[in-house]
mmCIF file of C-alpha atoms in Angstrom:
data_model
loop_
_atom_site.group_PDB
_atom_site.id
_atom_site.type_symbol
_atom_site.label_atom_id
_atom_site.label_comp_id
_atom_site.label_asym_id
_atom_site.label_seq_id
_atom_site.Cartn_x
_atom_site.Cartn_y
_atom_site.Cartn_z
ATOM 1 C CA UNK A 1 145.425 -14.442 56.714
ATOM 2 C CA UNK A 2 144.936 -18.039 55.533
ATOM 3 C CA UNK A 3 143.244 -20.067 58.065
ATOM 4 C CA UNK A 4 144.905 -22.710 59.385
ATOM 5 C CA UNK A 5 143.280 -26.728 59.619
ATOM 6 C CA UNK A 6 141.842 -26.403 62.982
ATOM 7 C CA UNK A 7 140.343 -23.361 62.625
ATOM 8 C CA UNK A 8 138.618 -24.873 58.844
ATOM 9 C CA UNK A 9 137.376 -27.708 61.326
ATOM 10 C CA UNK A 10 136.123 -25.524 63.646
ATOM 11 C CA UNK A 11 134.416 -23.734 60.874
ATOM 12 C CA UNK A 12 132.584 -27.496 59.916
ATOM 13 C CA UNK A 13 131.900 -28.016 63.589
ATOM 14 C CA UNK A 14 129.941 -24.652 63.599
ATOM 15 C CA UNK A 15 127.733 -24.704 60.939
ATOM 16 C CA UNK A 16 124.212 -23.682 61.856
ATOM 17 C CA UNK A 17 122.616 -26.584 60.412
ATOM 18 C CA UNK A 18 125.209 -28.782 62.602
ATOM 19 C CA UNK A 19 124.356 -26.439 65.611
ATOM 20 C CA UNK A 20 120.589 -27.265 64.840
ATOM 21 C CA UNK A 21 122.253 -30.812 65.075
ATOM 22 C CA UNK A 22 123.040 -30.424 68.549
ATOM 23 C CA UNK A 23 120.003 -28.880 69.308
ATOM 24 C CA UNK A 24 118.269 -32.149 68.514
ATOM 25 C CA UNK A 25 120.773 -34.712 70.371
ATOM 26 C CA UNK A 26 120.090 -32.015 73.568
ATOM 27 C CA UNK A 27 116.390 -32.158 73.003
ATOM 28 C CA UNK A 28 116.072 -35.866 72.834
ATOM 29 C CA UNK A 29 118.616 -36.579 75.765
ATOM 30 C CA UNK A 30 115.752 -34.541 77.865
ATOM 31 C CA UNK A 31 113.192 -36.097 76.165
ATOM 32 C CA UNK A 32 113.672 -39.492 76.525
ATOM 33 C CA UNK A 33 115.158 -38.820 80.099
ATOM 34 C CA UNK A 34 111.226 -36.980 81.173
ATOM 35 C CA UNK A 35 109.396 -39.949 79.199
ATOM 36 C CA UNK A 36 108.336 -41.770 82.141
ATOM 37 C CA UNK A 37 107.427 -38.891 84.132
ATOM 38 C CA UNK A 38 106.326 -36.464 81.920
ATOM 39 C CA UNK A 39 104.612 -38.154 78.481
ATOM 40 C CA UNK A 40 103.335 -34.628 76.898
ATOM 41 C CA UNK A 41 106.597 -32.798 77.498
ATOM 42 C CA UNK A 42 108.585 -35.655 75.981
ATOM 43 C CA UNK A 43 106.249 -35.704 72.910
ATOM 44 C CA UNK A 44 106.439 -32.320 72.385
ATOM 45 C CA UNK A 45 110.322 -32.471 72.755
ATOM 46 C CA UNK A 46 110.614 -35.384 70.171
ATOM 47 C CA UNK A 47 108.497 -33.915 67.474
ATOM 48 C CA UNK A 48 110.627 -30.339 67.606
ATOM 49 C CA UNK A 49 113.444 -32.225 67.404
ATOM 50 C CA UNK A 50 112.172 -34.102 64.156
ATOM 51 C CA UNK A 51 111.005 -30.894 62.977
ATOM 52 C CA UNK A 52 114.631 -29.321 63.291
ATOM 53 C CA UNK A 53 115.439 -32.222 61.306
ATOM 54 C CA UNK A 54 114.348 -30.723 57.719
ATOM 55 C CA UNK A 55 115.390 -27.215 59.130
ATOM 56 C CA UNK A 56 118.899 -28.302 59.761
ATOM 57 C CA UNK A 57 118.458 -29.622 55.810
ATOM 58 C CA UNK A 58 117.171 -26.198 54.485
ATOM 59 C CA UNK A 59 119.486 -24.514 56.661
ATOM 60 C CA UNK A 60 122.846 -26.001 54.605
ATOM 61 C CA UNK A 61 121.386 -25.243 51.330
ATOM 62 C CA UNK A 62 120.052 -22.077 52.037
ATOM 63 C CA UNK A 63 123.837 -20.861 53.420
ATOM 64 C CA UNK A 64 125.985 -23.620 51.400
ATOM 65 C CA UNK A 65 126.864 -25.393 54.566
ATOM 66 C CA UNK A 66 126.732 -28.616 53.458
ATOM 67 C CA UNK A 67 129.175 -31.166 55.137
ATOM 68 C CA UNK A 68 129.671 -34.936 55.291
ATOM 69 C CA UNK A 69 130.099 -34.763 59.057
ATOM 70 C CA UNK A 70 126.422 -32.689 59.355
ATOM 71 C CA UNK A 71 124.729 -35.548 56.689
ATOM 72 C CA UNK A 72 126.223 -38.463 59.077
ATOM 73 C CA UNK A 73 125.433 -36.655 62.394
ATOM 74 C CA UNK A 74 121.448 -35.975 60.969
ATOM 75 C CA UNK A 75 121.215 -39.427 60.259
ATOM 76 C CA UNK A 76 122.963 -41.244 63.591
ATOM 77 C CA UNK A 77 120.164 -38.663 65.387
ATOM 78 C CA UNK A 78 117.213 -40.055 63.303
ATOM 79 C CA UNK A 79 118.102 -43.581 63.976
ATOM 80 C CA UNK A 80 118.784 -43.462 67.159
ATOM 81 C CA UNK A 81 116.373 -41.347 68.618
ATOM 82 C CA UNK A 82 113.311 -43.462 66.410
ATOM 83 C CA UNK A 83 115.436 -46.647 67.731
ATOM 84 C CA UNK A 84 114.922 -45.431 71.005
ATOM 85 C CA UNK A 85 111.472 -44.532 71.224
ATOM 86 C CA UNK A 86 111.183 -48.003 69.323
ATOM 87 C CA UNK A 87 112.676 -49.367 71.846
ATOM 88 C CA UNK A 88 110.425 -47.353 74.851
ATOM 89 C CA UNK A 89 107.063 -49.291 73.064
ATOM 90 C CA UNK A 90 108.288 -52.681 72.654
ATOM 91 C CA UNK A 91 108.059 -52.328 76.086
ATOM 92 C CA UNK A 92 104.975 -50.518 76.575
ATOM 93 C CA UNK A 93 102.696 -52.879 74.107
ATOM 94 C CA UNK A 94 101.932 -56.700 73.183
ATOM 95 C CA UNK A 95 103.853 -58.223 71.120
ATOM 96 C CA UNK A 96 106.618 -56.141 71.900
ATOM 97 C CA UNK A 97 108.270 -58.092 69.008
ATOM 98 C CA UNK A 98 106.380 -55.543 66.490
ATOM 99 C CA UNK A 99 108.752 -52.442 67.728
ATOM 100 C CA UNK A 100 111.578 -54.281 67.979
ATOM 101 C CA UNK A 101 111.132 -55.418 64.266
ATOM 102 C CA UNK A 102 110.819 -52.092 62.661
ATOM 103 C CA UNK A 103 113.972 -51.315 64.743
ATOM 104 C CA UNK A 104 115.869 -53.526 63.549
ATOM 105 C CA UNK A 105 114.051 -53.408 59.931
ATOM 106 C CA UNK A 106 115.259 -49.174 59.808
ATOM 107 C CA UNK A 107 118.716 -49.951 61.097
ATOM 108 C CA UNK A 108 119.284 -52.725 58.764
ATOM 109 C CA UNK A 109 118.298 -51.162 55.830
ATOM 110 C CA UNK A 110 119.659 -47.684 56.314
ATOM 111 C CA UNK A 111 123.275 -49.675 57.265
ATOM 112 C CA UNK A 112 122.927 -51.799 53.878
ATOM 113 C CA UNK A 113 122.147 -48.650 51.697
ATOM 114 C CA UNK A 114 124.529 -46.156 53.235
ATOM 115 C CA UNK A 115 127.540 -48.950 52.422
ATOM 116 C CA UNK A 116 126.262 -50.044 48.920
ATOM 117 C CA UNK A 117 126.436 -45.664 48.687
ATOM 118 C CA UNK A 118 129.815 -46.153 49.652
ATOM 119 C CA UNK A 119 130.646 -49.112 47.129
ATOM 120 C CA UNK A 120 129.487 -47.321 44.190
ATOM 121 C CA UNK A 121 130.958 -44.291 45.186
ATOM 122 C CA UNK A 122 127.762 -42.152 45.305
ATOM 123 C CA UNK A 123 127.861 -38.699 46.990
ATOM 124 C CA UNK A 124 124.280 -39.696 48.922
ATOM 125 C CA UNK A 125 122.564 -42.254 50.299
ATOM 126 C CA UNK A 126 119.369 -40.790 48.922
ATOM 127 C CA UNK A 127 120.865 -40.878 45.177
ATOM 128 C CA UNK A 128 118.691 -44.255 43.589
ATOM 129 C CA UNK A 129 118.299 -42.325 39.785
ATOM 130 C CA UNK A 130 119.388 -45.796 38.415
ATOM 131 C CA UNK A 131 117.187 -48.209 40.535
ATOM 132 C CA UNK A 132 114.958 -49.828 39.155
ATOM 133 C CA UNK A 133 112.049 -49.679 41.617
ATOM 134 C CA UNK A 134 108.902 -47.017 40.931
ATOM 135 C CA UNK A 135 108.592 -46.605 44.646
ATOM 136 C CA UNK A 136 112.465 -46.420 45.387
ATOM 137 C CA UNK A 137 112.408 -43.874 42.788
ATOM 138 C CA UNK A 138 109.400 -41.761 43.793
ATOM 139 C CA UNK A 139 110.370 -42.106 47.850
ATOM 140 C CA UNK A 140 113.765 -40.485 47.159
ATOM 141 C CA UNK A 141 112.499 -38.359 44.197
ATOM 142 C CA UNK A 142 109.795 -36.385 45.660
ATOM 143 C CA UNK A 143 110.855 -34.576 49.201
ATOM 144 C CA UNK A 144 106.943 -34.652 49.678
ATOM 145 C CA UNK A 145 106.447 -38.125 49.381
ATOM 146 C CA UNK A 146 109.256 -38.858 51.662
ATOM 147 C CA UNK A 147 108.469 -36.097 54.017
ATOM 148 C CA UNK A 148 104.976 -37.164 54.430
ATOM 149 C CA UNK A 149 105.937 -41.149 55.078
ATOM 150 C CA UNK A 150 108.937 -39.966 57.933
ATOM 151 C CA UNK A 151 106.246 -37.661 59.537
ATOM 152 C CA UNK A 152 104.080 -40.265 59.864
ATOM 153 C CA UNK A 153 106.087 -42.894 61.100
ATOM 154 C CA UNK A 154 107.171 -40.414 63.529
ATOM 155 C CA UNK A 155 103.467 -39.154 64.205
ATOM 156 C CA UNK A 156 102.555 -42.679 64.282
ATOM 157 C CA UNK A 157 105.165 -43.734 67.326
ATOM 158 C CA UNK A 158 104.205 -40.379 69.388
ATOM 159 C CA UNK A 159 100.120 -41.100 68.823
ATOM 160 C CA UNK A 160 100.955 -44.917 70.287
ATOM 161 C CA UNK A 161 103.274 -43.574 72.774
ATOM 162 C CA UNK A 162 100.688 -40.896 73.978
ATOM 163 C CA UNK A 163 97.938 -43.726 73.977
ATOM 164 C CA UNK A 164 99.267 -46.497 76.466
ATOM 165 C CA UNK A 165 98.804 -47.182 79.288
ATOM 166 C CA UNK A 166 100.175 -50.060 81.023
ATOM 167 C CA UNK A 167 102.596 -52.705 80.068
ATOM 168 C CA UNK A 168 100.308 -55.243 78.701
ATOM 169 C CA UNK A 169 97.753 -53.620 76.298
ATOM 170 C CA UNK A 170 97.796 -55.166 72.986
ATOM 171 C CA UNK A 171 98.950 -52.628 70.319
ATOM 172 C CA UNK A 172 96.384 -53.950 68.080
ATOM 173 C CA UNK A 173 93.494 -53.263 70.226
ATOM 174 C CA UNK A 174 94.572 -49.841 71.125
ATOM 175 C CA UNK A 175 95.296 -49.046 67.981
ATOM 176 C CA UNK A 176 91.571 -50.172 66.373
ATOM 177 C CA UNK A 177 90.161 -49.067 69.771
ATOM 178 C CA UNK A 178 91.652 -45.247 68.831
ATOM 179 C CA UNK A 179 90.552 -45.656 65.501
ATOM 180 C CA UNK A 180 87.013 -45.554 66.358
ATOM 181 C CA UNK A 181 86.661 -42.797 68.412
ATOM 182 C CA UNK A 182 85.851 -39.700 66.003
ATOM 183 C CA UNK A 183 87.964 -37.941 63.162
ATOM 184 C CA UNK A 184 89.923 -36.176 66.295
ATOM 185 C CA UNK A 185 92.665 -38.869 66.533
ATOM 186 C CA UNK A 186 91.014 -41.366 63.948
ATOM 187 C CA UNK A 187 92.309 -39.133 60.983
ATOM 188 C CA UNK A 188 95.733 -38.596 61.691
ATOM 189 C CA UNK A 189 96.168 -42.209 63.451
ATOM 190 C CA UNK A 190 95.028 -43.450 59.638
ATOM 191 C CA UNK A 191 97.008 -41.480 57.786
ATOM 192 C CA UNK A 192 100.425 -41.992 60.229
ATOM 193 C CA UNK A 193 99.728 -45.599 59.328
ATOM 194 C CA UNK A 194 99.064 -45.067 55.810
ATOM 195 C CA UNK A 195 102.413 -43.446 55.503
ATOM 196 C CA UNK A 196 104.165 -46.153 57.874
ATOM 197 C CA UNK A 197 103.303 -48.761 55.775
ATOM 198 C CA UNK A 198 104.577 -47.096 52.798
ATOM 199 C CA UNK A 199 107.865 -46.000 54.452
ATOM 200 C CA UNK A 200 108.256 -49.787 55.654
ATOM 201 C CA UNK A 201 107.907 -50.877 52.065
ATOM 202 C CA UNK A 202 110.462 -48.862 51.396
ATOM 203 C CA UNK A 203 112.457 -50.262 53.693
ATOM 204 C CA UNK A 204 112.150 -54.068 52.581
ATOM 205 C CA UNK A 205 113.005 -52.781 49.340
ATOM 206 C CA UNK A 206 115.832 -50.161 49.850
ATOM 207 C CA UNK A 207 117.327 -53.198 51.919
ATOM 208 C CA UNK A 208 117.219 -55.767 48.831
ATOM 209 C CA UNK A 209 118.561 -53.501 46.477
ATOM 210 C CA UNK A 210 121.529 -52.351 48.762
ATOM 211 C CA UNK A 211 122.147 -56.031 49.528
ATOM 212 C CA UNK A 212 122.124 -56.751 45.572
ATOM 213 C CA UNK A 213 124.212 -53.586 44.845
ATOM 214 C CA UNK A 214 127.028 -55.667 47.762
ATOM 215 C CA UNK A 215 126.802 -58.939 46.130
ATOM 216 C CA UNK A 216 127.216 -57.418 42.350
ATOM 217 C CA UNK A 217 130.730 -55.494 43.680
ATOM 218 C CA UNK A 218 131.854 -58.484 45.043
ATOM 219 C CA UNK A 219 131.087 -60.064 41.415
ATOM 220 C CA UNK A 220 132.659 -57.598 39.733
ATOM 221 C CA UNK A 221 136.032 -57.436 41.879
ATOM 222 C CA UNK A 222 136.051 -61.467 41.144
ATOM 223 C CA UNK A 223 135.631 -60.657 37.495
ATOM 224 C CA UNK A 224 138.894 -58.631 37.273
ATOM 225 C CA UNK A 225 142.163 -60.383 36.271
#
């Protein structure tokens, strides 16, 4: 017996790597809701959920569940979870403005790249074969290279997170202050920011090109008689 459209939608709705999906907006609901209280449980609860976020990946290749609706609802949880605990340290550190400029910096450029996707009528925002930038090229490429630069930013957030302690430390001088204290948090703290920096850069320049790949539609629509 044919199935019918709801049940085929159902059928979307329920793919594991969706499920997995739902898992994580759960997860970071209870998170962010035990932040204040609890600052080890909600760490813990953040970083499973990013982990889930390459499962829920391997998950739709490995059973051919692949589905617009699971690639939108992965990325509206990365955003807004990272904008969130964003967000949580602007208000936790000095200048707050720092946060609250890589939020807006991720948002920005993710918005600008997933439309200019849309303009050139590419099946993924991660598709930049034709750009002409080395590190574009080799972020999107290389699953490593981007793996290693989303951990850290993520590693990064949780370290700082982990780290304050009241509403007017400067994020500077906890960060060099953690820095110098041995190879136990020095190490990863270096490499989380070696990797932010990178994945920043990436932003600046996945933003540009996505805004040039807008403004050279809108030429060539004018172009046409």
């Amino acid at each position: 017996m044919a199935k019918t459209s709801v049940d085929k939608q159902l059928s979307v709705y329920l793919y594991i790597p969706n499920i997995i999906g739902y898992i994580r907006v759960i997860m970071n609901i209870v998170a962010f809701a035990l932040s204040v209280s609890n600052k080890p449980l909600f760490a813990l609860l953040y970083f499973i959920s990013f982990v889930c976020d390459g499962l829920d990946g391997w998950f739709a290749r490995k059973f051919n569940q692949v589905s617009t609706f699971g690639a939108v609802l992965d990325m509206v949880t990365d955003r807004v979870s990272t904008a969130c605990l964003l967000a949580v340290l602007s208000q936790l550190y000095r200048p707050g403005f720092i946060f609250l400029a890589l939020l807006a910096l991720d948002i920005a450029s993710h918005w600008l790249q997933m439309y200019s996707t849309f303009l050139s009528g590419k099946a993924s925002h991660k598709d930049v074969k034709d750009s002409s930038n080395w590190l574009l090229r080799a972020y999107y490429g290389n699953r490593l290279v981007m793996a290693f630069c989303c951990v850290a930013c993520e590693v990064l957030y949780i370290i700082l997170f982990l780290l304050s302690e009241n509403q007017s430390g400067s994020v500077i001088t906890v960060s060099l202050a953690a820095l110098s204290q041995g190879s136990l948090i020095s190490l990863p703290l270096s490499l989380a920011l070696f990797g932010c920096v990178i994945k920043q850069a990436v932003n600046i320049i996945q933003m540009k090109t996505a805004a040039d790949a807008c403004v050279f539609y809108d030429m060539k629509r004018k172009e046409k008689p």
